[in-house]
Coordinates of C-alpha atoms and ligand atoms in Angstrom, one line a residue:
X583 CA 0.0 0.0 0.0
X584 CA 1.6 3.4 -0.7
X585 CA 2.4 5.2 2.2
X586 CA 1.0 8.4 2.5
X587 CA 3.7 10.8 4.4
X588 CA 3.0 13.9 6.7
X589 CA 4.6 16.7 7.8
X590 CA 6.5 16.8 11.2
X591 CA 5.9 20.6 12.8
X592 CA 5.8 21.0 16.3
X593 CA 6.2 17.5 17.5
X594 CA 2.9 16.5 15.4
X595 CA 3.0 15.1 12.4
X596 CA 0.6 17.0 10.0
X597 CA -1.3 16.9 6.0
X598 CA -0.2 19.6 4.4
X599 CA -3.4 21.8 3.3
X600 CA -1.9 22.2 -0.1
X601 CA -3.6 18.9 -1.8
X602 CA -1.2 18.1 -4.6
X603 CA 1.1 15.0 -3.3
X604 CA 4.6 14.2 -4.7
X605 CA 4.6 10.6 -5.8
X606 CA 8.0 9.0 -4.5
X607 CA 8.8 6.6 -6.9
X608 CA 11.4 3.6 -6.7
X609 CA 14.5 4.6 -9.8
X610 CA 14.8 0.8 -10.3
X611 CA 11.1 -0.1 -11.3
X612 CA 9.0 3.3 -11.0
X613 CA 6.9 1.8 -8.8
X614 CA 5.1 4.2 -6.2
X615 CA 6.4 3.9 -2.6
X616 CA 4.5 6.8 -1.1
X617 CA 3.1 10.2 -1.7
X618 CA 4.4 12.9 0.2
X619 CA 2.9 16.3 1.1
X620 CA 4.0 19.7 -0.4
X621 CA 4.1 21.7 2.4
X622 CA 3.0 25.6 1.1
X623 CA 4.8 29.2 1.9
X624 CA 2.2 30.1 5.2
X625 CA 3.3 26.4 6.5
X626 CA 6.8 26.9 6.2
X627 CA 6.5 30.5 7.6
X628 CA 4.2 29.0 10.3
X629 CA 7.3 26.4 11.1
X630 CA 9.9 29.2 11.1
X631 CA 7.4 30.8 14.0
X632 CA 7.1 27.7 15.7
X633 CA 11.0 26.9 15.8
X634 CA 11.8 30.3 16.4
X635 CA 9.7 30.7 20.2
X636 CA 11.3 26.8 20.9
X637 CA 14.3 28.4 20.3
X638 CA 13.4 31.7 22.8
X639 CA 11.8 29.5 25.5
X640 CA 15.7 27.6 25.7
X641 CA 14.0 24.5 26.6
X642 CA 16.7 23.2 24.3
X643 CA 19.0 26.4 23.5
X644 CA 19.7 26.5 27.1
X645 CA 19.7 23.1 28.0
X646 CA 22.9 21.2 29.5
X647 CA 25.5 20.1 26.9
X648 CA 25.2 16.7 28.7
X649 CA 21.7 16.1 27.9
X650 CA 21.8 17.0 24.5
X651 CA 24.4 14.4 24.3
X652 CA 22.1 12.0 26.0
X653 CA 19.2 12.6 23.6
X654 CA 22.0 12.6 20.7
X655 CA 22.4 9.1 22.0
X656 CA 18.8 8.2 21.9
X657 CA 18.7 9.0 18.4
X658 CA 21.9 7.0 17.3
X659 CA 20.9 4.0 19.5
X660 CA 17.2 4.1 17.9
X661 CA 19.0 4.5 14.6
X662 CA 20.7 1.2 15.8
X663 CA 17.6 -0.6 15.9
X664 CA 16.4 0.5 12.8
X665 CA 19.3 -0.1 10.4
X666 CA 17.8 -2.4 8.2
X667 CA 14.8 -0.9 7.7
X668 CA 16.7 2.7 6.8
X669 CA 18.9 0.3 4.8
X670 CA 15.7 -0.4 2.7
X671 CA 14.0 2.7 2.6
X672 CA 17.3 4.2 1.0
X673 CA 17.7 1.6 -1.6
X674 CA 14.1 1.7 -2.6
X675 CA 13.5 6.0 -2.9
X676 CA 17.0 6.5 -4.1
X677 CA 18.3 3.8 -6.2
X678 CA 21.5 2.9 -4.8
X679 CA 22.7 -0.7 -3.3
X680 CA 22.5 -2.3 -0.6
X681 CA 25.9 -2.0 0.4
X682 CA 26.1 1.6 -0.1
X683 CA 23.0 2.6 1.8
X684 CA 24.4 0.1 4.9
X685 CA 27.5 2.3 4.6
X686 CA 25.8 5.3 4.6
X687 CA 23.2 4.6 7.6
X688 CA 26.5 3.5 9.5
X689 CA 27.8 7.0 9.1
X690 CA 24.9 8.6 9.7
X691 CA 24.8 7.0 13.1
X692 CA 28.4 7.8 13.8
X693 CA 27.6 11.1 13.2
X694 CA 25.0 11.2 16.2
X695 CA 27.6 9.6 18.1
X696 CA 30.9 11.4 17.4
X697 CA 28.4 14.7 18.3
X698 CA 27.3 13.4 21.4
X699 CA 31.2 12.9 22.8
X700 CA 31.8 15.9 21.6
X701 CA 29.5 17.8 23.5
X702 CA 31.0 16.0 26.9
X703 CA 34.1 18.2 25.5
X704 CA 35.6 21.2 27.3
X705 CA 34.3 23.9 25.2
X706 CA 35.5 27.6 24.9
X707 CA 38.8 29.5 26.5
X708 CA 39.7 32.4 29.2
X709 CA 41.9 34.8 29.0
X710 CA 44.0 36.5 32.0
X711 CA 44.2 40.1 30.4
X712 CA 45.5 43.2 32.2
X713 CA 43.7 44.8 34.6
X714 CA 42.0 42.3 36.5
X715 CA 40.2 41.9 33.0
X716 CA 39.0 38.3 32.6
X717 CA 37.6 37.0 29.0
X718 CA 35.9 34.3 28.3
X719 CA 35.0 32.9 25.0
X720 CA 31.8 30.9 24.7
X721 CA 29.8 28.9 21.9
X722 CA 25.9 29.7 21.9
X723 CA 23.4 27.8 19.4
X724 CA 22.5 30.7 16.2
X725 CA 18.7 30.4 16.7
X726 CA 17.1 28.2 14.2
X727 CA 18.4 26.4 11.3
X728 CA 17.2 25.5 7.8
X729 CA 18.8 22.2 7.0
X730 CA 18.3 21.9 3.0
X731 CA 19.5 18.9 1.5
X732 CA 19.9 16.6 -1.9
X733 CA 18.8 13.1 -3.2
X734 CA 21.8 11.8 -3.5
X735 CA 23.3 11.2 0.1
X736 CA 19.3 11.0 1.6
X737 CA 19.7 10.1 5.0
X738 CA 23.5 11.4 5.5
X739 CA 23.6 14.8 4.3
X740 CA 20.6 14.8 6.4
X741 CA 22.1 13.9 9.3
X742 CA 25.7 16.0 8.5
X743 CA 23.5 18.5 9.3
X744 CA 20.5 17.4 12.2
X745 CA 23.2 15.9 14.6
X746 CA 25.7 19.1 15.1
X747 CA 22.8 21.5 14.7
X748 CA 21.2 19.6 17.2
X749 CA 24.3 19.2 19.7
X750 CA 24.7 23.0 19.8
X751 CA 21.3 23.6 20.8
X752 CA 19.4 25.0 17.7
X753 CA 16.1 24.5 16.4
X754 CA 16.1 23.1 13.2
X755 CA 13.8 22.6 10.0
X756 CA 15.0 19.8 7.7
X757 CA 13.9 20.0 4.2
X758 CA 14.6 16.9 2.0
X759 CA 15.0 16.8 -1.8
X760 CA 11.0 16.7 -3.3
X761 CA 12.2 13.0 -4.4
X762 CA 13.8 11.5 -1.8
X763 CA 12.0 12.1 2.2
X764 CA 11.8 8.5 3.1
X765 CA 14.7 8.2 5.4
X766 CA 14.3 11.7 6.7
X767 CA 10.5 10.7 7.5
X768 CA 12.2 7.1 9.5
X769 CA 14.2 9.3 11.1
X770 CA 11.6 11.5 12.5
X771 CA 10.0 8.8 13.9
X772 CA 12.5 7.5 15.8
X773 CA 12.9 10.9 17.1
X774 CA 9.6 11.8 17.9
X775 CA 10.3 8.8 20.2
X776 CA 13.0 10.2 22.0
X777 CA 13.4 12.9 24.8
X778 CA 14.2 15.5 22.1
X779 CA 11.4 18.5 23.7
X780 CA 8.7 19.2 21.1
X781 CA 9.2 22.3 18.8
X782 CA 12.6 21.7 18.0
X783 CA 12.9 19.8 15.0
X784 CA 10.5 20.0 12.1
X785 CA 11.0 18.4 8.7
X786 CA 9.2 19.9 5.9
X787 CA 8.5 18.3 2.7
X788 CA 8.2 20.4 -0.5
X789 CA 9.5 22.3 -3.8
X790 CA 13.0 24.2 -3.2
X791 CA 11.5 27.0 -4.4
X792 CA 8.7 27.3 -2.3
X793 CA 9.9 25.6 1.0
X794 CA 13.3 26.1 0.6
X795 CA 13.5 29.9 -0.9
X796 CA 11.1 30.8 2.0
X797 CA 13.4 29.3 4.6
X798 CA 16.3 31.2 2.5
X799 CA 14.9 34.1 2.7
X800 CA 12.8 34.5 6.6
X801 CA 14.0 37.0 8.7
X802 CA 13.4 34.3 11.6
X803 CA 15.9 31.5 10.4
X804 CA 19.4 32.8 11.4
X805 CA 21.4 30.0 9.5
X806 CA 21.2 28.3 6.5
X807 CA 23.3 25.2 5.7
X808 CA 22.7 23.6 2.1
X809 CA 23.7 20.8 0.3
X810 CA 23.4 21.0 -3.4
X811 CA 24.1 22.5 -6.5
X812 CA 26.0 25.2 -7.4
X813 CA 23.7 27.2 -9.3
X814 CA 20.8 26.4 -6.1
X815 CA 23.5 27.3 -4.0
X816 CA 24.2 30.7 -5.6
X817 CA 20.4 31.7 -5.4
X818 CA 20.2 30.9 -1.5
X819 CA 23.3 32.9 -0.3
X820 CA 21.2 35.8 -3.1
X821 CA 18.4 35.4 -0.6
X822 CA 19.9 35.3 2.7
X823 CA 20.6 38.8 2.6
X824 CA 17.8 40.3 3.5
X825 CA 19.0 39.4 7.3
X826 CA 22.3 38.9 6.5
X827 CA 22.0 35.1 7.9
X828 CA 24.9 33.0 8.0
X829 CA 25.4 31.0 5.0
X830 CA 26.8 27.4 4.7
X831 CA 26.8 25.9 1.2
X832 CA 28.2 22.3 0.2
X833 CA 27.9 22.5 -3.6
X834 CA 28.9 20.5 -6.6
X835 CA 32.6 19.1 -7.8
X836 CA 34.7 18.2 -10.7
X837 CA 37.4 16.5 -9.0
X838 CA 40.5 15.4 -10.7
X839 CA 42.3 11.9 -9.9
X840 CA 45.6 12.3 -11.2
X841 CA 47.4 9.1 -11.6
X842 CA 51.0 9.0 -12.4
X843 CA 53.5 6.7 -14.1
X844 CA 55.1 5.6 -11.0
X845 CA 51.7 4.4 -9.2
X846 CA 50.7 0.8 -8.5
X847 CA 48.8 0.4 -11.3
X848 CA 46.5 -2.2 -9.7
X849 CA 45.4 -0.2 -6.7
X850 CA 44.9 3.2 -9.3
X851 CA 42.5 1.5 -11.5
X852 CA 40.6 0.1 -8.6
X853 CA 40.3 3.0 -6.7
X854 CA 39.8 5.1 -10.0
X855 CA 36.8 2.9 -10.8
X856 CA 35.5 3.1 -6.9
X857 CA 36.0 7.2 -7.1
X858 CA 33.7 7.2 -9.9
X859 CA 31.1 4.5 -10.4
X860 CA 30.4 4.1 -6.4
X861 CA 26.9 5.9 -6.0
X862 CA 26.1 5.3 -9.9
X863 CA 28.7 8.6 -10.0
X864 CA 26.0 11.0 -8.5
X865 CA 28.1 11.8 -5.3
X866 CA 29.4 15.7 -5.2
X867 CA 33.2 14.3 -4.7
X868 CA 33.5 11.6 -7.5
X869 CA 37.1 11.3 -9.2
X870 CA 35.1 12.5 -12.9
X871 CA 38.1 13.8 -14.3
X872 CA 41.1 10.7 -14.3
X873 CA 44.4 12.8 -15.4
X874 CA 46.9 9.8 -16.4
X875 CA 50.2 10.2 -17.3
X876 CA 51.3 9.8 -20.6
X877 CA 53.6 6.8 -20.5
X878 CA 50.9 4.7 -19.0
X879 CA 47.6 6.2 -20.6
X880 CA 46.9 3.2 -23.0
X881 CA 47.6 0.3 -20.3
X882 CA 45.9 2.3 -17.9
X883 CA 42.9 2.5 -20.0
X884 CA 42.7 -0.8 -21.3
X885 CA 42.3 -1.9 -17.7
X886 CA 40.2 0.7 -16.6
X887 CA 37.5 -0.1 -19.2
X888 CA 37.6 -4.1 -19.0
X889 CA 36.9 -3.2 -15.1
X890 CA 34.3 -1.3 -16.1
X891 CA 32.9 -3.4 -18.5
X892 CA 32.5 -5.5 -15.4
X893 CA 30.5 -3.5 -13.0
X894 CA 27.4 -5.8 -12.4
X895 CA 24.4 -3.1 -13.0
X896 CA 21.1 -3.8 -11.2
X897 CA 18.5 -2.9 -8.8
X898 CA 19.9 -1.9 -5.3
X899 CA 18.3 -4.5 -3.6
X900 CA 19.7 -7.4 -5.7
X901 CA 22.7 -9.0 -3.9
X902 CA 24.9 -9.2 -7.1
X903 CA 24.3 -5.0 -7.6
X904 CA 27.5 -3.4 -7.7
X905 CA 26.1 -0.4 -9.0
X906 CA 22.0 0.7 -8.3
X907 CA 19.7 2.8 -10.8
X908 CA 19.6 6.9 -11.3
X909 CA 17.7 8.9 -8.6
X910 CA 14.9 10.1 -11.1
X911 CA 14.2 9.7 -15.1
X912 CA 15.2 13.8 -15.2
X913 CA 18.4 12.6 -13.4
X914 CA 18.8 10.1 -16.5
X915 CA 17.9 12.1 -19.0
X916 CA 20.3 14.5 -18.0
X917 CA 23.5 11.9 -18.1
X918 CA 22.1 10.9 -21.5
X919 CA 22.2 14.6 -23.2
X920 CA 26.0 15.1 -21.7
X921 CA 26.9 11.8 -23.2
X922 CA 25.2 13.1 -26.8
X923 CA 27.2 16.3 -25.7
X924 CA 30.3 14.1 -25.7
X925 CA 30.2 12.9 -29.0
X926 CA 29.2 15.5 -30.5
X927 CA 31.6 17.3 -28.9
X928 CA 34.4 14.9 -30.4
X929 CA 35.1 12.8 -27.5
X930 CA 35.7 9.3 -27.9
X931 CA 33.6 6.6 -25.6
X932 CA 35.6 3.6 -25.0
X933 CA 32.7 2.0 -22.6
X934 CA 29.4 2.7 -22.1
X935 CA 27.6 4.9 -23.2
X936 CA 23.9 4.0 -23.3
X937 CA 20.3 3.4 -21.2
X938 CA 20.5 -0.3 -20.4
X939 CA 17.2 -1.7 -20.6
X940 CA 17.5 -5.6 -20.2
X941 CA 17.4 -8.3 -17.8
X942 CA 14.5 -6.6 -16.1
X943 CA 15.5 -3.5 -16.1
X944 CA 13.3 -1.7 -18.3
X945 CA 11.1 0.1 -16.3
X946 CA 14.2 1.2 -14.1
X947 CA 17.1 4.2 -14.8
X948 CA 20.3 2.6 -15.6
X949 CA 22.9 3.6 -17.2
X950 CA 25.8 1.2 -18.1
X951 CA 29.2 2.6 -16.8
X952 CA 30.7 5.2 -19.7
X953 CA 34.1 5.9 -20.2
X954 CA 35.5 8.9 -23.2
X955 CA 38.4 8.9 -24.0
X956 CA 39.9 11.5 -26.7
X957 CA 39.0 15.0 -24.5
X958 CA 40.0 17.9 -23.8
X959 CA 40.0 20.8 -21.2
X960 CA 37.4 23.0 -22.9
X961 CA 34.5 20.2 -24.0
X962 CA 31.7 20.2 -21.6
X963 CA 32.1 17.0 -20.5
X964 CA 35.2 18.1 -18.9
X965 CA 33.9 21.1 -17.8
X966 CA 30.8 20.6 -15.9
X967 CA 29.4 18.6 -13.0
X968 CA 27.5 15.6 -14.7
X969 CA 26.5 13.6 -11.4
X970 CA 26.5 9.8 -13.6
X971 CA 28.3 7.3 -13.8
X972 CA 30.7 9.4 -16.9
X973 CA 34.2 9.6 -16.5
X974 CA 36.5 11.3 -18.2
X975 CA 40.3 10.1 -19.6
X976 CA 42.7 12.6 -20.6
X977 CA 46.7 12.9 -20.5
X978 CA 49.3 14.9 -19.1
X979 CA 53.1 15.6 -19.7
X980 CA 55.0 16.5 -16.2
X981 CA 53.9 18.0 -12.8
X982 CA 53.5 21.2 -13.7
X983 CA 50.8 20.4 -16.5
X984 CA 48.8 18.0 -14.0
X985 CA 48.3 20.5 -11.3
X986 CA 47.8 23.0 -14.6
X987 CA 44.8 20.7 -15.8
X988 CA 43.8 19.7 -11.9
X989 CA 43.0 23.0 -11.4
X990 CA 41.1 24.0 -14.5
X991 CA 38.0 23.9 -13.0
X992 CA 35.5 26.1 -11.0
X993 CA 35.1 23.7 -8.4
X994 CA 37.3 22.8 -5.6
X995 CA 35.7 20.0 -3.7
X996 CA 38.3 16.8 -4.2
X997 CA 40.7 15.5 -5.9
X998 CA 43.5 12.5 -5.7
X999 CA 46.7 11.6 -6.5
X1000 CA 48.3 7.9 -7.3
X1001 CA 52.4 7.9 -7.0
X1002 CA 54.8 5.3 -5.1
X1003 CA 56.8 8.7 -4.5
X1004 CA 55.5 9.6 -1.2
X1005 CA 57.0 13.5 -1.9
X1006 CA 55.6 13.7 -5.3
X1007 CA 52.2 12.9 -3.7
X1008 CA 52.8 15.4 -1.5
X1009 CA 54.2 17.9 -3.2
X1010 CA 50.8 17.6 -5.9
X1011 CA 48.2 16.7 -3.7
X1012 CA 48.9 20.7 -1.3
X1013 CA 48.7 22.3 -5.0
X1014 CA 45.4 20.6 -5.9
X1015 CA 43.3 23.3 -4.6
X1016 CA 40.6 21.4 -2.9
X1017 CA 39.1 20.9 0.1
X1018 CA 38.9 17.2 0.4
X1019 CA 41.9 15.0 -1.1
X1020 CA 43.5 11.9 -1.3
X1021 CA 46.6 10.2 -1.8
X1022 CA 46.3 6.6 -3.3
X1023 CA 42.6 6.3 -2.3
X1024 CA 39.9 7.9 -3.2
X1025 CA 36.4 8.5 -1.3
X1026 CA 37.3 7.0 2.5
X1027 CA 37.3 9.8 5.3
X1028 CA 35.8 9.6 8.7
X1029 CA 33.3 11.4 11.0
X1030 CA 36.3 14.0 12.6
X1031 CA 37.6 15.6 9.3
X1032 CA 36.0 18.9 7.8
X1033 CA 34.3 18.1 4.7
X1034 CA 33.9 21.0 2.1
X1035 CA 35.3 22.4 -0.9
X1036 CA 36.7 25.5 -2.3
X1037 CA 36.1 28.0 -5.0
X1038 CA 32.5 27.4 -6.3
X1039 CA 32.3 24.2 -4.3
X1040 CA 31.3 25.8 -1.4
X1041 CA 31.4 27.9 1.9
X1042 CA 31.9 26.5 5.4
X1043 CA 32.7 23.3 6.2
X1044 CA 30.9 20.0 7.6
X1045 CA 31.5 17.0 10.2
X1046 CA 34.6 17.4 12.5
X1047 CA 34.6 20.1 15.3
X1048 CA 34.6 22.6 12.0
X1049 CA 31.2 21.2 11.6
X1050 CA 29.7 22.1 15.6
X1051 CA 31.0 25.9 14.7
X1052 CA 29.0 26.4 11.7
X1053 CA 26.1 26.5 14.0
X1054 CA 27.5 28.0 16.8
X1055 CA 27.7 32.1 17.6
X1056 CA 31.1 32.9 19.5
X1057 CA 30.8 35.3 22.1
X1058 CA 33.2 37.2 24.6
X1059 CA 32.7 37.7 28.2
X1060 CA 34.9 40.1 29.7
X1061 CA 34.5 40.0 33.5
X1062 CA 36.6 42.6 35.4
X1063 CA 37.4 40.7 38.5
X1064 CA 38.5 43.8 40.4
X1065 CA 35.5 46.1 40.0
X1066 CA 36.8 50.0 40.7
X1067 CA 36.3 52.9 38.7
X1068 CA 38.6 53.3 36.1
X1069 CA 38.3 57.4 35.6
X1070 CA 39.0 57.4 32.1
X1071 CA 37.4 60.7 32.0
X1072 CA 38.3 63.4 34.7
Ligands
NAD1030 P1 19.7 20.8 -6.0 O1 20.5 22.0 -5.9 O2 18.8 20.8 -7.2 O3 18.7 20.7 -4.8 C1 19.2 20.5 -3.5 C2 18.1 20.9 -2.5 O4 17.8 22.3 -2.7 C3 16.8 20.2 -2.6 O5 16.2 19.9 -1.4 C4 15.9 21.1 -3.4 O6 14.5 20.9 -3.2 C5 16.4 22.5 -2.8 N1 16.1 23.6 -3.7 C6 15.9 23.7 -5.0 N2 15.7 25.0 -5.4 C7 15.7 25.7 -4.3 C8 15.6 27.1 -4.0 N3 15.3 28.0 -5.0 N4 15.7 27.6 -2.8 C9 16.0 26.7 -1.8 N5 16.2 25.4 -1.9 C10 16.0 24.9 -3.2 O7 20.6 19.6 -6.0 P2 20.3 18.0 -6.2 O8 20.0 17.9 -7.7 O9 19.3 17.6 -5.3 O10 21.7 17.3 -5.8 C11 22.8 17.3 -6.6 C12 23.8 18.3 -6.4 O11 24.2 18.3 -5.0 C13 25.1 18.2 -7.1 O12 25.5 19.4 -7.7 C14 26.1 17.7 -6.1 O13 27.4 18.0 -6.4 C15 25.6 18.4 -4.9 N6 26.1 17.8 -3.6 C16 27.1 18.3 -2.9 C17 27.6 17.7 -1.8 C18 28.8 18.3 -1.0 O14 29.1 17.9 0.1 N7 29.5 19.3 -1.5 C19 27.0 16.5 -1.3 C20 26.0 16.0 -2.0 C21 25.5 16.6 -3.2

């Protein structure tokens, strides 16, 4: 039976009086999982309201760093509990596999937990000025956050978000992408469970430009942290100025993986293959742009695309999936015009290329793993953010003309290098300018390390302590200990 979701405002969950329903669909069949609501402008302004006195009355803004951390807790341990069913929710609404959604609800629950310890963390300094002048430095909560996130990373960029601006005592309204609320909805549940009070966390389902350009834009919500394109991105930071809020964007990538001559050829082409194909390519840090070195650009190739060849294509929830179905037919449809774009465009495709609709799969959105070959730095292909499973090949000289080519890009999110010359890594990898990088991986990184980019890849920075700061105000104290007039005038 399809599910019919509500809205979650002020510990209640809610219809939404608009009466058109987004059907969530399943990417690997199109079958309908549930409708969900389309919350309207007066909702969301209504939600702003609500989250805003929650925030005033501090029943949470004030609270004890210790029991946020417990109710932190409660949310990673009923996370716990419900692992497989978020498992399956994720594979069905977004298309990925089993083995990537586990992975991702696994993070998603470390992220509660690494918050939680870190709220049992001394936090802020004091000074011993002149004076008998004492300062202190202190971390409040902002007020209340919009969380506003993308369909590709459901439940975790969610949770990048809920779970530090949760542990540094904000209210928060979590909008999912229109395509992709069922994990955010699970979620909800489990915290309407918990000890969380009532009026601080609201998920709103809905357009991004009605529920997410009105939380953009309200006077009441004092930080807005989105995950998403660029282009959105540019458009939200436009209408956050009408209260100056803060601003904390996590936008798209075009990340080179530069492999040289000297690297274990083996371990490049796997994790060259991982760094692009994992999440059917539709993850904001994927190795799109592979930057081989002459010498080894036809060996290199020849294995890359009989791995490739390889990668067992299927529904998410098929055990022998290596690689799950595209979010949404518009999702498809875009990949398919950038791979016309390629040829036309006078790239070569050495794998790949097309819709694959066999074995089942007709009704779903797959696309077979596509490698060109052939490019170069001005085509499109090369150029902009495709989010599919497309990968681009192309060659450089020396050093100097990797880092050139690296860099060629408006983006700044990631990038990797492959060398068995530890100081050539180095020396590459601190001149890719990027804010997440490897060195003979690609893709792993863990709970404690910001996550961000630079350039047009963003503003701010996620996860880590980085991430508790984005939504916390700094203030000074300054307590003279010695209180005496000081007769700076006569
Ligand atoms: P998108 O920008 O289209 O949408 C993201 C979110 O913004 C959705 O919830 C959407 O409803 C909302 N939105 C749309 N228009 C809006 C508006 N006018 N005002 C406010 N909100 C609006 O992105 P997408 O297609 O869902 O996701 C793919 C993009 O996300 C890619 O560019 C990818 O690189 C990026 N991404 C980046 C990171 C990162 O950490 N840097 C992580 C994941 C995805």
């Amino acid at each position: 039976m399809t599910q019919h979701l509500k809205l979650y405002i002020n510990g209640e969950w809610v219809d939404s009086i608009n009466p058109q329903r987004q059907e969530i669909l399943n990417p690997a069949n199109q079958e309908v999982i549930a409708k969900a609501p389309k919350a309207t402008k007066d909702e969301t302004e209504k939600t702003i309201r609500t989250a805003k006195k929650t925030f005033e009355s501090g029943v949470w803004s004030e609270s004890d760093p210790q029991e946020r951390s417990r109710i932190l807790l409660q949310i990673a341990d009923k996370m716990r509990a419900n692992q497989e069913v978020l498992v399956t929710l994720e594979v069905e609404n977004n298309g990925k596999t089993k083995r990537e959604a586990a992975s991702d609800v696994t993070d998603a629950i470390n992220t509660f937990q690494y918050y939680a310890d870190l709220l049992n963390n001394p936090n802020g300094q004091t000074y011993e000025g002149d004076d008998d002048l004492q300062t202190m430095i202190i971390k409040e909560p902002i007020g209340v956050a919009g969380l506003i996130v993308p369909w590709n990373f459901p439940l975790l960029m969610s949770m990048w978000k809920v779970a530090p601006a949760l542990a540094a005592g904000n209210s928060i309204i979590l909008k999912p992408a229109g395509i992709t609320p069922m994990t955010a909805v699970k979620v909800f549940e489990l915290i309407d469970e918990t000890d969380l009070p009532k009026g601080v966390a609201h998920l709103l389902m809905g357009s991004g430009s009605v529920v997410g350009q009105t939380i953009a834009e309200s006077d009441d919500v004092d930080i807005v942290s989105f995950t998403g394109s660029t282009e959105v991105g540019r458009g939200i930071m436009q209408a956050a100025t009408g209260n100056l809020k803060k601003v904390s964007l996590e936008l798209g990538g075009k990340s080179p993986n530069i492999i040289f001559d000297d690297a274990d050829l083996r371990t490049a082409v796997d994790h060259a293959l991982f760094g692009i194909f994992m999440g059917s390519g539709q993850v904001c840090s994927s190795g799109s742009r592979i930057l081989v070195q002459e010498g080894i650009h036809d060996e290199f190739v020849a294995k890359f695309v009989e791995r490739a060849k390889r990668i067992k294509v299927g529904p998410g929830n098929n055990k022998d999936s290596e690689m799950g179905a595209i979010v949404s037919e518009k999702q498809m449809e875009r990949i398919v015009e950038y791979i016309r774009i390629g040829k036309e465009e006078g790239a070569r495709i050495a794998c790949g290329g097309k819709r694959i609709e066999r074995d089942g799969m007709e009704k779903g959105f797959f696309i077979e793993p596509t490698v060109f070959v052939d490019v170069t730095s001005d085509m499109r292909i090369v150029k902009e953010e495709i989010f599919g499973p497309v990968v681009t090949i192309q060659t450089f000289k020396d050093e100097t003309e990797a880092i050139k080519i690296a860099n060629d890009t408006v983006y700044g999110l990631a990038g990797a290098v492959f060398s068995s010359d530890q100081d050539k890594a180095m020396r590459i990898i601190k001149k890719v300018r990027a804010g997440i990088t490897w060195v003979n991986t690609y893709h792993l990184t863990n709970v404690q390390a910001p996550w961000g980019g630079y350039k047009q890849s963003g503003i701010g920075r996620s996860l880590g302590t980085y991430g508790l700061d984005e939504y916390q105000e700094t203030k000074q104290i300054n307590v003279n200990m010695d209180p005496k007039p000081i007769q700076w005038f006569g």
